[in-house]
PDB file of C-alpha atoms in Angstrom:
ATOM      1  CA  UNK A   1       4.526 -42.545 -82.579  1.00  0.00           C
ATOM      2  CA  UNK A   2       5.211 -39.047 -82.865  1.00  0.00           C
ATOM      3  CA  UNK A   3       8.843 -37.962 -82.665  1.00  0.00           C
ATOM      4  CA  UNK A   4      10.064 -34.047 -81.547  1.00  0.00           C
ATOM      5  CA  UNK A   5      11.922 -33.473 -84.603  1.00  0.00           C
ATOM      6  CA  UNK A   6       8.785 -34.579 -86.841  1.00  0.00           C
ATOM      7  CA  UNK A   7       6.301 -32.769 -85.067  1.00  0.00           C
ATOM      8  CA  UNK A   8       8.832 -29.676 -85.223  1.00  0.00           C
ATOM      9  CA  UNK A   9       8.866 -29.874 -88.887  1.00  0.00           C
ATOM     10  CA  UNK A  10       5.472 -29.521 -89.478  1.00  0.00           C
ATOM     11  CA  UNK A  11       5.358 -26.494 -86.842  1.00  0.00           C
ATOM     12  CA  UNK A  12       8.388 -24.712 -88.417  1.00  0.00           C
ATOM     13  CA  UNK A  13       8.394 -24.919 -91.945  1.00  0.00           C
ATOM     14  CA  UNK A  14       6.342 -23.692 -94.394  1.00  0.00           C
ATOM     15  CA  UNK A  15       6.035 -23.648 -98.399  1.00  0.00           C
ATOM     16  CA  UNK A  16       6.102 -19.724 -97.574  1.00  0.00           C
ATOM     17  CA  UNK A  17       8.500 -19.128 -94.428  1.00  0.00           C
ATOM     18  CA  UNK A  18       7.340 -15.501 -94.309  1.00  0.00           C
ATOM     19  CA  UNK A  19       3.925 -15.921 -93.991  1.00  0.00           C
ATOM     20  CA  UNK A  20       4.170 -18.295 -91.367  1.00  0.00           C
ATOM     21  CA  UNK A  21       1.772 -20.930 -90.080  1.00  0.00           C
ATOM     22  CA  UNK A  22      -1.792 -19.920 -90.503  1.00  0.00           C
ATOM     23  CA  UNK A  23      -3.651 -22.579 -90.862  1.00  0.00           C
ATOM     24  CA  UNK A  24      -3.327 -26.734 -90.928  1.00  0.00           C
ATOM     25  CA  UNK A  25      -5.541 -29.245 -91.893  1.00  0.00           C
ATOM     26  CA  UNK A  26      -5.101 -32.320 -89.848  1.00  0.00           C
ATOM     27  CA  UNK A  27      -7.189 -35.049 -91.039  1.00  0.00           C
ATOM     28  CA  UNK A  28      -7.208 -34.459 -95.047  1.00  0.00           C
ATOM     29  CA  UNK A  29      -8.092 -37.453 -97.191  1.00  0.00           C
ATOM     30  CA  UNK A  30      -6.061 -36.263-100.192  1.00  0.00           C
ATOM     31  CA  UNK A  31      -5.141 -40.021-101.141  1.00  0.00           C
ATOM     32  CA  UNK A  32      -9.279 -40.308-101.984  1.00  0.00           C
ATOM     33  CA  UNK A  33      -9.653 -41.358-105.576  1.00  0.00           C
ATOM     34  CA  UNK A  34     -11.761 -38.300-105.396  1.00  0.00           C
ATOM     35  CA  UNK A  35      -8.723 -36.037-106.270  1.00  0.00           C
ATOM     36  CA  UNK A  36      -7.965 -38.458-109.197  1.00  0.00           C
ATOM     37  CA  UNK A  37     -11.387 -37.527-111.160  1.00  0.00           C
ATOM     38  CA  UNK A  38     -12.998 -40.703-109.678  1.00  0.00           C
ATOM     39  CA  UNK A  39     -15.901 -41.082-107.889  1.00  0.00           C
ATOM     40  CA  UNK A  40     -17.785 -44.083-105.427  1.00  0.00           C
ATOM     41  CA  UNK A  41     -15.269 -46.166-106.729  1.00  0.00           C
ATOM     42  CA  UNK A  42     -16.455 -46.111-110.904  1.00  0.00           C
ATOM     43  CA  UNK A  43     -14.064 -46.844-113.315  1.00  0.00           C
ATOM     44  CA  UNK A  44     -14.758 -43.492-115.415  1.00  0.00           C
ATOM     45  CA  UNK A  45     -13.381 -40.838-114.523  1.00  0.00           C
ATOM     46  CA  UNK A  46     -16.207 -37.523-113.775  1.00  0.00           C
ATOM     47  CA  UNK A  47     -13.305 -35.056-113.768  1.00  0.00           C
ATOM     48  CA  UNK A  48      -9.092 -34.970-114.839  1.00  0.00           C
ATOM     49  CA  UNK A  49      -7.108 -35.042-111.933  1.00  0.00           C
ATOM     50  CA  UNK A  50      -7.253 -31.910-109.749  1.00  0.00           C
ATOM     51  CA  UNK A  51      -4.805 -32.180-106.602  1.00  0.00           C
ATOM     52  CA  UNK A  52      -2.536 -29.774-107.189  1.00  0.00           C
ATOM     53  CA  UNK A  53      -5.170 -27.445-107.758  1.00  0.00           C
ATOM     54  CA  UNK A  54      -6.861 -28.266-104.648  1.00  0.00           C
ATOM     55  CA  UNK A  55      -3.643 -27.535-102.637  1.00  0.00           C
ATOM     56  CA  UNK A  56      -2.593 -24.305-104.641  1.00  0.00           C
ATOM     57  CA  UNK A  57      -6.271 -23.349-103.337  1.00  0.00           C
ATOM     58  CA  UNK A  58      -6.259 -24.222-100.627  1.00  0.00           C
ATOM     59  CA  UNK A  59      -2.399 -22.574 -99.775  1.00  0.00           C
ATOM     60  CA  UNK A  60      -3.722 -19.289-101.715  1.00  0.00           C
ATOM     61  CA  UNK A  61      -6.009 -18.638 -98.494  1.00  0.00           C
ATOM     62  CA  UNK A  62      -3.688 -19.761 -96.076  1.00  0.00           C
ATOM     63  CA  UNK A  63      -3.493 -23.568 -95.439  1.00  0.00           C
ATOM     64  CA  UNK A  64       0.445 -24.265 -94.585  1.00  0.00           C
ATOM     65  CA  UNK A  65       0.259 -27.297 -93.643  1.00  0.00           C
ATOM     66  CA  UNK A  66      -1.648 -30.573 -94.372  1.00  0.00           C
ATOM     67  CA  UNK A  67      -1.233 -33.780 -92.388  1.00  0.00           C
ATOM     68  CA  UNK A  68      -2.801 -36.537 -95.001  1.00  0.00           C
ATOM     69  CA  UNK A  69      -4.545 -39.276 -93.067  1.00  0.00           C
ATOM     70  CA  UNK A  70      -3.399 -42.613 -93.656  1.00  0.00           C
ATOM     71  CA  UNK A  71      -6.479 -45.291 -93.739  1.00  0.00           C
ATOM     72  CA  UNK A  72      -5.151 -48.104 -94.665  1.00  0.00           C
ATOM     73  CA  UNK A  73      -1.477 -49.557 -95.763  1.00  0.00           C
ATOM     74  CA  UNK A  74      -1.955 -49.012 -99.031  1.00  0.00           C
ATOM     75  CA  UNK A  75      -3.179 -45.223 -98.145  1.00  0.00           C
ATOM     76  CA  UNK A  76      -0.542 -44.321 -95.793  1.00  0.00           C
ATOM     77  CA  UNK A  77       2.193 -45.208 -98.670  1.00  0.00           C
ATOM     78  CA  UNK A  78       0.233 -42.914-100.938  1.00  0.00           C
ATOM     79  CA  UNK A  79       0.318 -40.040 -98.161  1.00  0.00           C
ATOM     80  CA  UNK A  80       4.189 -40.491 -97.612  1.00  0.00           C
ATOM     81  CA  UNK A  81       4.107 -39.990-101.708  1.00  0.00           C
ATOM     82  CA  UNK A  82       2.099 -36.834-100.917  1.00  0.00           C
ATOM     83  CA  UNK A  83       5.060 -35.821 -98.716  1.00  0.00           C
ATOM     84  CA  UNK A  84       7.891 -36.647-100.274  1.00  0.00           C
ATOM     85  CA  UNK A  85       6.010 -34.412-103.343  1.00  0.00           C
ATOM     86  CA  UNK A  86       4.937 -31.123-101.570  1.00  0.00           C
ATOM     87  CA  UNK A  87       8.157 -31.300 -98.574  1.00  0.00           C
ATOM     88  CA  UNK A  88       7.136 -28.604 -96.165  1.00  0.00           C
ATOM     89  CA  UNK A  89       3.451 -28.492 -97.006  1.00  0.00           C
ATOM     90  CA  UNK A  90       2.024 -32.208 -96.768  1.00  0.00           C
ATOM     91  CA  UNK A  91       2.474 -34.597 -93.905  1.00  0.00           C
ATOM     92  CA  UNK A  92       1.586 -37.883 -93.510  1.00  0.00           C
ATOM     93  CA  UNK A  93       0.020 -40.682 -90.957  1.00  0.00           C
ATOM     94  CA  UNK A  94       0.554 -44.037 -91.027  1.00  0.00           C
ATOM     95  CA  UNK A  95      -2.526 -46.293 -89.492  1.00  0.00           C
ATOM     96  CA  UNK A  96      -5.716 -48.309 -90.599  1.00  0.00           C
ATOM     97  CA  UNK A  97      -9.059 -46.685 -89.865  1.00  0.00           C
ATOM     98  CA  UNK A  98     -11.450 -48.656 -87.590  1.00  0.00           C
ATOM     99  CA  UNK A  99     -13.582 -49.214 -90.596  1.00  0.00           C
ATOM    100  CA  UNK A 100     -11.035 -50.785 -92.145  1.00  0.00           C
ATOM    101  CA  UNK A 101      -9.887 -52.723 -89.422  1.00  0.00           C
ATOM    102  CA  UNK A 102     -10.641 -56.176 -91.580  1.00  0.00           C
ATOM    103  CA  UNK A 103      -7.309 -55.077 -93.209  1.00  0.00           C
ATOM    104  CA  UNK A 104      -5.683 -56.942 -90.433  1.00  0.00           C
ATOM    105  CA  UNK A 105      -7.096 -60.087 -90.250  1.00  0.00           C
ATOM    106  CA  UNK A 106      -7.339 -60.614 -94.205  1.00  0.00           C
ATOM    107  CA  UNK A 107      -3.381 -59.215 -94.382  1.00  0.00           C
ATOM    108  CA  UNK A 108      -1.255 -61.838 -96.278  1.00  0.00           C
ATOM    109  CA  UNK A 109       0.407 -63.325 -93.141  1.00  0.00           C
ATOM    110  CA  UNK A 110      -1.855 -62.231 -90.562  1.00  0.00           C
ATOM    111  CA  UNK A 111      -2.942 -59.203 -88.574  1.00  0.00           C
ATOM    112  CA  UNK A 112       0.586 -59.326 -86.609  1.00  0.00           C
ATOM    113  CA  UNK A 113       2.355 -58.691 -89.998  1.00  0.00           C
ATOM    114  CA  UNK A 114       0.512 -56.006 -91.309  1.00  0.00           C
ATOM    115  CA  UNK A 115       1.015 -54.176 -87.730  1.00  0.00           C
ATOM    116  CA  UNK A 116       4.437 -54.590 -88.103  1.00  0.00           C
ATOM    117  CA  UNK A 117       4.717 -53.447 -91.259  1.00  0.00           C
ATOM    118  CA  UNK A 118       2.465 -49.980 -90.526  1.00  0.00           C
ATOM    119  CA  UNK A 119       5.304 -49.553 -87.860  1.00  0.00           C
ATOM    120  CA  UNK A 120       8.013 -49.923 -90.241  1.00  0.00           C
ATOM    121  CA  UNK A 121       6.639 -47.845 -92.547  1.00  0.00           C
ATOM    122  CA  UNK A 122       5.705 -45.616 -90.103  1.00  0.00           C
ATOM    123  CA  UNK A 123       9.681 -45.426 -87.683  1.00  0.00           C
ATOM    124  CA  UNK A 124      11.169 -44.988 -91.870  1.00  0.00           C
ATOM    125  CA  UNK A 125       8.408 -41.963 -92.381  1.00  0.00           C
ATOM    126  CA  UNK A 126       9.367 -40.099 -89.547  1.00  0.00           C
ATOM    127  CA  UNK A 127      13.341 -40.695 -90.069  1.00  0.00           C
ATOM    128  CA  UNK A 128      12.598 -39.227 -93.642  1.00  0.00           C
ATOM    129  CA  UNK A 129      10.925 -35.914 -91.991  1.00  0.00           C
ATOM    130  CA  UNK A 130       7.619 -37.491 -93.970  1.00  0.00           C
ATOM    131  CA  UNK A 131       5.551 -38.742 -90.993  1.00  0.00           C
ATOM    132  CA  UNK A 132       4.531 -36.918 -88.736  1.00  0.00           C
ATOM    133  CA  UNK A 133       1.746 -39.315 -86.293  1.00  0.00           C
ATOM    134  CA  UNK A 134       0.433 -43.028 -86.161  1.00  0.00           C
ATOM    135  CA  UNK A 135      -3.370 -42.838 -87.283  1.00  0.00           C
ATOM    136  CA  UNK A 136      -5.903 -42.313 -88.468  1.00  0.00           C
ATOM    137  CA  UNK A 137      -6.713 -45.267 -85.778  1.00  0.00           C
ATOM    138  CA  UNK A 138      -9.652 -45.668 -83.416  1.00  0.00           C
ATOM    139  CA  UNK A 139     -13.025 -46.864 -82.605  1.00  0.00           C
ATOM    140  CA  UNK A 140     -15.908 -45.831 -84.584  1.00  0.00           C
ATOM    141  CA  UNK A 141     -19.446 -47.827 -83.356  1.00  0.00           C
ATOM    142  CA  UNK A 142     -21.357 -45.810 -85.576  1.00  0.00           C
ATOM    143  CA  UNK A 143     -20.360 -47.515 -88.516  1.00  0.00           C
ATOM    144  CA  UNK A 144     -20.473 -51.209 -87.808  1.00  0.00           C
ATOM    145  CA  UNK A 145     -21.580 -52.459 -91.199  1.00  0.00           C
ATOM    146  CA  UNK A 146     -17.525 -51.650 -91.957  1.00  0.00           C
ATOM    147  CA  UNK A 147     -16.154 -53.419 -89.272  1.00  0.00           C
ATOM    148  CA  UNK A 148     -17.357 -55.315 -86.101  1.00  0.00           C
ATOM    149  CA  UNK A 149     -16.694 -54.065 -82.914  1.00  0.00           C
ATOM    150  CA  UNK A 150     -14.605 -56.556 -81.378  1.00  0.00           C
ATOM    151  CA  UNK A 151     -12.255 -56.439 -84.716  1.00  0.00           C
ATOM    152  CA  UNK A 152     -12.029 -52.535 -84.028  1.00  0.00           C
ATOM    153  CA  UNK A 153     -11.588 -52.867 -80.281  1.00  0.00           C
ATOM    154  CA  UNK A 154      -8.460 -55.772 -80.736  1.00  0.00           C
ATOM    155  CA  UNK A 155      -6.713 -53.638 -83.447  1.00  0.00           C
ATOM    156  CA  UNK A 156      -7.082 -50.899 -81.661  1.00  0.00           C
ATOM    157  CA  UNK A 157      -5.186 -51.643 -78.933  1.00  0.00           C
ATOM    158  CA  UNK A 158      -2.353 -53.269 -80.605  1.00  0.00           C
ATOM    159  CA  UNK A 159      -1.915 -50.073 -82.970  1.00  0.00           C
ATOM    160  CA  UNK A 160      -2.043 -47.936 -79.857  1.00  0.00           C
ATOM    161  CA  UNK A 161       0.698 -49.650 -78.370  1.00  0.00           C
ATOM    162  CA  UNK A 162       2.571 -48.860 -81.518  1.00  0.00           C
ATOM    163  CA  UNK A 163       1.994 -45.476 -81.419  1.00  0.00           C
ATOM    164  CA  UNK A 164       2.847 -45.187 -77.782  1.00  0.00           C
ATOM    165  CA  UNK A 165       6.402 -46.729 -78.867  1.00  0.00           C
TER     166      UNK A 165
END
């Protein structure tokens, strides 16, 4: 679920239009609690906040561009945030990660709803010049303890239809 004009945002603009596009991260977790001073999930914080610093590094040896990867509902929201902050810089996705493919069947209202809200959010993203791709979606048997197979193979599918829209 990609649209010309989105992916021709990312490609064209930049936070520095003469420099142009060096380099672009395309699978950066910036939404991690990480970024926020927290760490495996504790409730004290190791560190203040440090994302703009992390991007102001990061652009200071040429990253233009970052698409942030969108896990989960709750992530992708927090990655259009990202976007609508840093326009021209940060990008987001809109998906749930196989790992997190439980999402869909414990979704208030069922798996159904929660895919139709992802493409919602997603169709309103890329209006907004925000979104730029359906994902982070997929099938990941190496981690199985996350999610079961057959949970990852089913949503799979349906969010690939989605994306094909």
């Amino acid at each position: 679920m990609t649209s010309a004009s989105s992916t021709a945002a990312m490609e064209n603009s930049s936070p520095n239009d003469d420099a142009g596009l060096k380099f672009a991260d395309v699978g950066i977790n910036l939404t991690d609690s990480t970024y926020q001073g927290f760490y495996n999930h504790h409730s004290t914080p190791s560190h203040p906040p440090d994302l703009p610093a992390v991007i102001n590094r990061a652009a200071s040896v040429g990253v233009r561009k970052f698409m942030v990867t969108g896990s989960d509902l709750s992530q992708s929201l927090q990655a259009i945030d990202l976007a609508r902050q840093y326009p021209g810089q940060c990008y987001a996705t809109v998906g749930v990660h196989p790992c997190s493919a439980r999402a869909f069947e414990e979704y208030e209202g069922g798996g159904e709803a929660l895919l139709a809200e992802l493409e919602r959010v997603a169709r309103a993203g890329i209006e907004e010049g925000t979104v730029v791709a359906f994902g982070e979606f997929g099938l990941d048997f190496d981690r199985l303890g996350y999610c079961d197979r057959e949970t990852q193979e089913k949503w799979f599918a349906k969010q690939l239809e989605v994306a094909a829209q």
